[in-house]
PDB file of C-alpha atoms and ligand atoms in Angstrom:
ATOM      1  CA  MET C   1     122.935  54.180 182.217  1.00  0.00           C
ATOM      2  CA  LYS C   2     120.058  55.751 184.284  1.00  0.00           C
ATOM      3  CA  ARG C   3     118.301  59.281 183.471  1.00  0.00           C
ATOM      4  CA  THR C   4     120.322  61.966 185.729  1.00  0.00           C
ATOM      5  CA  ASP C   5     117.974  64.410 184.868  1.00  0.00           C
ATOM      6  CA  TYR C   6     114.759  63.456 186.471  1.00  0.00           C
ATOM      7  CA  LEU C   7     112.638  65.289 189.016  1.00  0.00           C
ATOM      8  CA  ASN C   8     113.722  65.155 192.649  1.00  0.00           C
ATOM      9  CA  TRP C   9     110.613  64.639 195.154  1.00  0.00           C
ATOM     10  CA  ASP C  10     110.732  68.417 195.922  1.00  0.00           C
ATOM     11  CA  GLU C  11     110.409  69.543 192.122  1.00  0.00           C
ATOM     12  CA  TYR C  12     108.095  66.443 191.396  1.00  0.00           C
ATOM     13  CA  PHE C  13     105.461  67.676 193.886  1.00  0.00           C
ATOM     14  CA  MET C  14     106.392  71.314 192.967  1.00  0.00           C
ATOM     15  CA  ALA C  15     105.725  70.519 189.329  1.00  0.00           C
ATOM     16  CA  VAL C  16     101.958  68.892 190.464  1.00  0.00           C
ATOM     17  CA  ALA C  17     101.435  72.203 192.283  1.00  0.00           C
ATOM     18  CA  LEU C  18     102.101  74.157 189.064  1.00  0.00           C
ATOM     19  CA  LEU C  19     100.242  71.986 186.632  1.00  0.00           C
ATOM     20  CA  SER C  20      97.092  71.645 189.264  1.00  0.00           C
ATOM     21  CA  ALA C  21      97.200  75.832 189.016  1.00  0.00           C
ATOM     22  CA  GLN C  22      96.654  75.832 185.412  1.00  0.00           C
ATOM     23  CA  ARG C  23      93.136  74.314 186.323  1.00  0.00           C
ATOM     24  CA  SER C  24      92.523  77.824 187.629  1.00  0.00           C
ATOM     25  CA  LYS C  25      90.377  80.515 185.703  1.00  0.00           C
ATOM     26  CA  ASP C  26      91.813  83.353 187.567  1.00  0.00           C
ATOM     27  CA  PRO C  27      93.154  85.773 185.316  1.00  0.00           C
ATOM     28  CA  SER C  28      95.929  87.437 186.904  1.00  0.00           C
ATOM     29  CA  THR C  29      97.286  84.600 189.855  1.00  0.00           C
ATOM     30  CA  GLN C  30      97.134  81.124 189.450  1.00  0.00           C
ATOM     31  CA  VAL C  31      97.815  79.098 192.440  1.00  0.00           C
ATOM     32  CA  GLY C  32      98.438  75.657 192.944  1.00  0.00           C
ATOM     33  CA  ALA C  33      99.103  73.092 195.921  1.00  0.00           C
ATOM     34  CA  CYS C  34      99.984  69.527 196.359  1.00  0.00           C
ATOM     35  CA  VAL C  35     100.321  67.987 199.758  1.00  0.00           C
ATOM     36  CA  ALA C  36     102.448  64.863 200.247  1.00  0.00           C
ATOM     37  CA  ASN C  37     103.038  62.546 203.205  1.00  0.00           C
ATOM     38  CA  ALA C  38     105.707  61.438 204.777  1.00  0.00           C
ATOM     39  CA  GLN C  39     106.030  58.219 202.283  1.00  0.00           C
ATOM     40  CA  ASN C  40     106.345  60.883 199.447  1.00  0.00           C
ATOM     41  CA  LYS C  41     102.617  59.915 198.538  1.00  0.00           C
ATOM     42  CA  ILE C  42     100.288  62.561 197.210  1.00  0.00           C
ATOM     43  CA  VAL C  43      97.378  63.063 199.101  1.00  0.00           C
ATOM     44  CA  GLY C  44      95.644  66.312 198.065  1.00  0.00           C
ATOM     45  CA  VAL C  45      95.804  68.777 195.252  1.00  0.00           C
ATOM     46  CA  GLY C  46      94.119  72.046 194.646  1.00  0.00           C
ATOM     47  CA  TYR C  47      93.875  75.466 192.910  1.00  0.00           C
ATOM     48  CA  ASN C  48      92.241  78.544 193.278  1.00  0.00           C
ATOM     49  CA  GLY C  49      88.647  78.503 192.148  1.00  0.00           C
ATOM     50  CA  PHE C  50      85.318  79.271 193.097  1.00  0.00           C
ATOM     51  CA  PRO C  51      83.162  77.282 195.294  1.00  0.00           C
ATOM     52  CA  ARG C  52      81.429  74.157 193.875  1.00  0.00           C
ATOM     53  CA  GLY C  53      78.136  75.241 192.471  1.00  0.00           C
ATOM     54  CA  CYS C  54      79.389  78.929 191.867  1.00  0.00           C
ATOM     55  CA  SER C  55      79.964  79.515 188.134  1.00  0.00           C
ATOM     56  CA  ASP C  56      82.711  80.564 186.866  1.00  0.00           C
ATOM     57  CA  ASP C  57      81.124  82.738 184.310  1.00  0.00           C
ATOM     58  CA  GLU C  58      78.711  84.376 187.119  1.00  0.00           C
ATOM     59  CA  LEU C  59      80.902  85.440 189.751  1.00  0.00           C
ATOM     60  CA  PRO C  60      83.788  88.250 189.178  1.00  0.00           C
ATOM     61  CA  TRP C  61      87.088  88.023 188.557  1.00  0.00           C
ATOM     62  CA  ASP C  62      87.952  91.642 189.102  1.00  0.00           C
ATOM     63  CA  ARG C  63      90.676  92.703 191.712  1.00  0.00           C
ATOM     64  CA  SER C  64      89.324  96.055 192.346  1.00  0.00           C
ATOM     65  CA  GLY C  65      85.920  97.612 192.878  1.00  0.00           C
ATOM     66  CA  GLY C  66      83.290  97.260 195.516  1.00  0.00           C
ATOM     67  CA  PHE C  67      84.167  94.169 197.721  1.00  0.00           C
ATOM     68  CA  LEU C  68      81.282  91.815 196.285  1.00  0.00           C
ATOM     69  CA  ASP C  69      82.179  93.103 192.584  1.00  0.00           C
ATOM     70  CA  THR C  70      85.570  91.626 193.108  1.00  0.00           C
ATOM     71  CA  LYS C  71      86.841  87.708 193.281  1.00  0.00           C
ATOM     72  CA  TYR C  72      88.207  87.986 196.698  1.00  0.00           C
ATOM     73  CA  PRO C  73      85.103  87.594 198.919  1.00  0.00           C
ATOM     74  CA  TYR C  74      84.457  84.202 196.648  1.00  0.00           C
ATOM     75  CA  VAL C  75      87.452  82.429 195.574  1.00  0.00           C
ATOM     76  CA  CYS C  76      88.783  79.721 197.790  1.00  0.00           C
ATOM     77  CA  HIS C  77      92.227  79.181 197.919  1.00  0.00           C
ATOM     78  CA  ALA C  78      94.616  76.435 196.619  1.00  0.00           C
ATOM     79  CA  GLU C  79      95.819  75.456 199.927  1.00  0.00           C
ATOM     80  CA  LEU C  80      92.293  75.486 201.383  1.00  0.00           C
ATOM     81  CA  ASN C  81      91.400  73.216 198.331  1.00  0.00           C
ATOM     82  CA  ALA C  82      94.136  70.889 198.873  1.00  0.00           C
ATOM     83  CA  VAL C  83      93.327  70.133 202.249  1.00  0.00           C
ATOM     84  CA  LEU C  84      89.768  69.878 201.728  1.00  0.00           C
ATOM     85  CA  ASN C  85      90.307  67.279 198.422  1.00  0.00           C
ATOM     86  CA  ALA C  86      93.003  65.581 200.914  1.00  0.00           C
ATOM     87  CA  ILE C  87      92.099  61.729 200.882  1.00  0.00           C
ATOM     88  CA  SER C  88      91.989  61.971 204.720  1.00  0.00           C
ATOM     89  CA  THR C  89      91.513  64.554 207.288  1.00  0.00           C
ATOM     90  CA  ASN C  90      94.789  63.611 208.988  1.00  0.00           C
ATOM     91  CA  LEU C  91      97.650  65.345 207.462  1.00  0.00           C
ATOM     92  CA  GLN C  92      99.894  65.006 210.226  1.00  0.00           C
ATOM     93  CA  GLY C  93     103.957  64.973 208.960  1.00  0.00           C
ATOM     94  CA  CYS C  94     102.674  66.049 205.399  1.00  0.00           C
ATOM     95  CA  ARG C  95     104.450  68.821 203.286  1.00  0.00           C
ATOM     96  CA  ILE C  96     102.604  71.555 201.181  1.00  0.00           C
ATOM     97  CA  TYR C  97     104.007  72.823 198.042  1.00  0.00           C
ATOM     98  CA  VAL C  98     102.448  75.804 196.849  1.00  0.00           C
ATOM     99  CA  GLY C  99     103.222  78.125 194.159  1.00  0.00           C
ATOM    100  CA  LEU C 100     102.719  81.450 196.527  1.00  0.00           C
ATOM    101  CA  PHE C 101     103.615  81.902 200.009  1.00  0.00           C
ATOM    102  CA  PRO C 102     100.309  80.934 201.901  1.00  0.00           C
ATOM    103  CA  CYS C 103      98.107  83.712 202.938  1.00  0.00           C
ATOM    104  CA  ASN C 104      97.152  84.208 206.475  1.00  0.00           C
ATOM    105  CA  GLU C 105      93.713  82.416 206.450  1.00  0.00           C
ATOM    106  CA  CYS C 106      95.368  79.657 204.570  1.00  0.00           C
ATOM    107  CA  THR C 107      98.079  79.227 207.085  1.00  0.00           C
ATOM    108  CA  LYS C 108      95.543  78.889 209.789  1.00  0.00           C
ATOM    109  CA  VAL C 109      94.297  75.742 207.929  1.00  0.00           C
ATOM    110  CA  ILE C 110      97.539  74.451 207.081  1.00  0.00           C
ATOM    111  CA  ILE C 111      98.586  74.640 210.974  1.00  0.00           C
ATOM    112  CA  GLN C 112      95.459  73.363 211.950  1.00  0.00           C
ATOM    113  CA  SER C 113      95.422  70.325 209.722  1.00  0.00           C
ATOM    114  CA  GLY C 114      98.696  69.090 211.288  1.00  0.00           C
ATOM    115  CA  ILE C 115     101.062  69.657 207.847  1.00  0.00           C
ATOM    116  CA  ARG C 116     104.568  70.097 209.087  1.00  0.00           C
ATOM    117  CA  GLU C 117     106.388  71.971 206.123  1.00  0.00           C
ATOM    118  CA  ILE C 118     105.710  74.884 203.321  1.00  0.00           C
ATOM    119  CA  ILE C 119     107.784  74.624 200.156  1.00  0.00           C
ATOM    120  CA  TYR C 120     106.668  77.827 198.334  1.00  0.00           C
ATOM    121  CA  LEU C 121     108.028  79.297 194.949  1.00  0.00           C
ATOM    122  CA  SER C 122     106.992  83.079 194.851  1.00  0.00           C
ATOM    123  CA  ASP C 123     106.474  85.328 197.834  1.00  0.00           C
ATOM    124  CA  LYS C 124     105.343  88.117 195.947  1.00  0.00           C
ATOM    125  CA  TYR C 125     103.014  89.361 198.639  1.00  0.00           C
ATOM    126  CA  ARG C 126     105.808  89.442 201.310  1.00  0.00           C
ATOM    127  CA  ASP C 127     105.107  92.846 202.197  1.00  0.00           C
ATOM    128  CA  THR C 128     101.798  92.764 202.940  1.00  0.00           C
ATOM    129  CA  ASP C 129     100.344  92.155 206.423  1.00  0.00           C
ATOM    130  CA  GLN C 130      98.593  88.913 205.481  1.00  0.00           C
ATOM    131  CA  VAL C 131     101.870  87.069 204.587  1.00  0.00           C
ATOM    132  CA  ARG C 132     103.414  88.729 207.468  1.00  0.00           C
ATOM    133  CA  ALA C 133     100.832  87.011 209.920  1.00  0.00           C
ATOM    134  CA  SER C 134     101.314  83.986 207.870  1.00  0.00           C
ATOM    135  CA  LYS C 135     105.021  83.749 209.075  1.00  0.00           C
ATOM    136  CA  ILE C 136     104.679  85.308 212.526  1.00  0.00           C
ATOM    137  CA  MET C 137     102.197  82.437 212.898  1.00  0.00           C
ATOM    138  CA  LEU C 138     104.256  79.445 211.600  1.00  0.00           C
ATOM    139  CA  ASP C 139     107.306  80.832 213.424  1.00  0.00           C
ATOM    140  CA  LYS C 140     105.226  80.446 216.676  1.00  0.00           C
ATOM    141  CA  ALA C 141     103.993  77.032 215.576  1.00  0.00           C
ATOM    142  CA  ASN C 142     107.404  75.708 214.807  1.00  0.00           C
ATOM    143  CA  ILE C 143     106.545  74.955 211.181  1.00  0.00           C
ATOM    144  CA  PRO C 144     109.281  75.451 208.774  1.00  0.00           C
ATOM    145  CA  TYR C 145     108.870  77.205 205.224  1.00  0.00           C
ATOM    146  CA  ARG C 146     111.396  77.349 202.448  1.00  0.00           C
ATOM    147  CA  GLN C 147     111.427  78.708 198.858  1.00  0.00           C
ATOM    148  CA  LEU C 148     112.278  75.619 196.571  1.00  0.00           C
ATOM    149  CA  LYS C 149     115.589  75.809 195.289  1.00  0.00           C
ATOM    150  CA  THR C 150     115.729  73.975 191.877  1.00  0.00           C
ATOM    151  CA  ARG C 151     118.338  73.836 188.979  1.00  0.00           C
ATOM    152  CA  MET C 152     115.313  73.882 186.527  1.00  0.00           C
ATOM    153  CA  ASP C 153     113.907  76.841 185.501  1.00  0.00           C
ATOM    154  CA  SER C 154     110.940  75.048 183.384  1.00  0.00           C
ATOM    155  CA  LEU C 155     109.447  71.658 182.699  1.00  0.00           C
ATOM    156  CA  HIS C 156     108.413  70.740 178.934  1.00  0.00           C
ATOM    157  CA  LEU C 157     104.951  68.660 178.900  1.00  0.00           C
ATOM    158  CA  SER C 158     104.103  67.117 175.212  1.00  0.00           C
ATOM    159  CA  PHE C 159     100.880  65.556 174.228  1.00  0.00           C
ATOM    160  CA  LEU C 160     102.100  64.539 170.888  1.00  0.00           C
ATOM    161  CA  LEU C 161     103.277  60.711 170.960  1.00  0.00           C
ATOM    162  CA  PRO C 162     106.865  60.033 170.945  1.00  0.00           C
ATOM    163  CA  GLU C 163     106.311  58.852 167.403  1.00  0.00           C
ATOM    164  CA  GLU C 164     104.959  62.078 166.231  1.00  0.00           C
ATOM    165  CA  THR C 165     107.849  63.881 167.769  1.00  0.00           C
ATOM    166  CA  GLY C 166     110.752  61.243 166.794  1.00  0.00           C
ATOM    167  CA  ARG C 167     111.876  60.621 170.814  1.00  0.00           C
TER     168      ARG C 167
HETATM  169  O1  LIG Z   1      97.313  81.892 200.164  1.00  0.00           O
HETATM  170  C1  LIG Z   1      96.747  81.984 198.878  1.00  0.00           C
HETATM  171  C2  LIG Z   1      96.735  83.459 198.532  1.00  0.00           C
HETATM  172  C3  LIG Z   1      95.758  83.772 197.149  1.00  0.00           C
HETATM  173  N1  LIG Z   1      95.609  82.854 196.507  1.00  0.00           N
HETATM  174  C4  LIG Z   1      94.767  83.284 195.023  1.00  0.00           C
HETATM  175  C5  LIG Z   1      93.592  83.969 195.705  1.00  0.00           C
HETATM  176  C6  LIG Z   1      93.159  84.911 194.351  1.00  0.00           C
HETATM  177  O2  LIG Z   1      92.419  83.978 193.249  1.00  0.00           O
HETATM  178  C7  LIG Z   1      94.677  85.035 194.087  1.00  0.00           C
HETATM  179  C8  LIG Z   1      95.083  86.197 194.137  1.00  0.00           C
HETATM  180  O3  LIG Z   1      94.821  87.098 193.044  1.00  0.00           O
HETATM  181  P1  LIG Z   1      95.792  88.566 193.143  1.00  0.00           P
HETATM  182  O4  LIG Z   1      95.205  89.335 191.698  1.00  0.00           O
HETATM  183  O5  LIG Z   1      97.222  88.164 192.934  1.00  0.00           O
HETATM  184  O6  LIG Z   1      95.241  89.201 194.130  1.00  0.00           O
HETATM  185  O7  LIG Z   1      95.456  83.911 194.288  1.00  0.00           O
HETATM  186  C9  LIG Z   1      95.632  81.483 197.115  1.00  0.00           C
HETATM  187  O8  LIG Z   1      95.169  80.653 196.381  1.00  0.00           O
HETATM  188  N2  LIG Z   1      96.425  81.094 198.028  1.00  0.00           N
HETATM  189 ZN1  LIG Z   2      95.391  81.925 201.204  1.00  0.00          ZN
END
């Protein structure tokens, strides 16, 4: 009998986004993104982090203070990295899976890249003007967005060998 508790495509790509987020050094919000094409192949992944060559130990991770003393002017958002890391610049018809609803700057990148759908988990910044602007642009551009509905609360990964766990 085949397994029935396997991940569906949406769960699989969101899990890849969440796994990618685990690479983020941001102490408060770790965001991951995964771009999948119409053939359900992963074509790009990313997470929020500082640009290449900008040391994680030298730039600030603070949320408050003078603008230049916070992470905000420096951090590359997960969606931007996923698009820039993609194996092709042509993302027409792709979907992007993100842990957090995209900000307005990421939304512009998503629209311009040709991505045709956004699937997200958290919308914790829904009351900000950035996310309001995202939704205005997405509605005008006819790009649907939906929150992932899943029967799963969590996913357990183990690095132990099967013989070590007795499974
Ligand atoms: O579209 C987005 C919006 C935000 N992020 C990243 C940028 C920051 O590293 C965190 C947000 O930090 P807070 O401390 O919650 O303000 O999320 C992103 O990758 N994509
Ligand atoms: Zn963003």
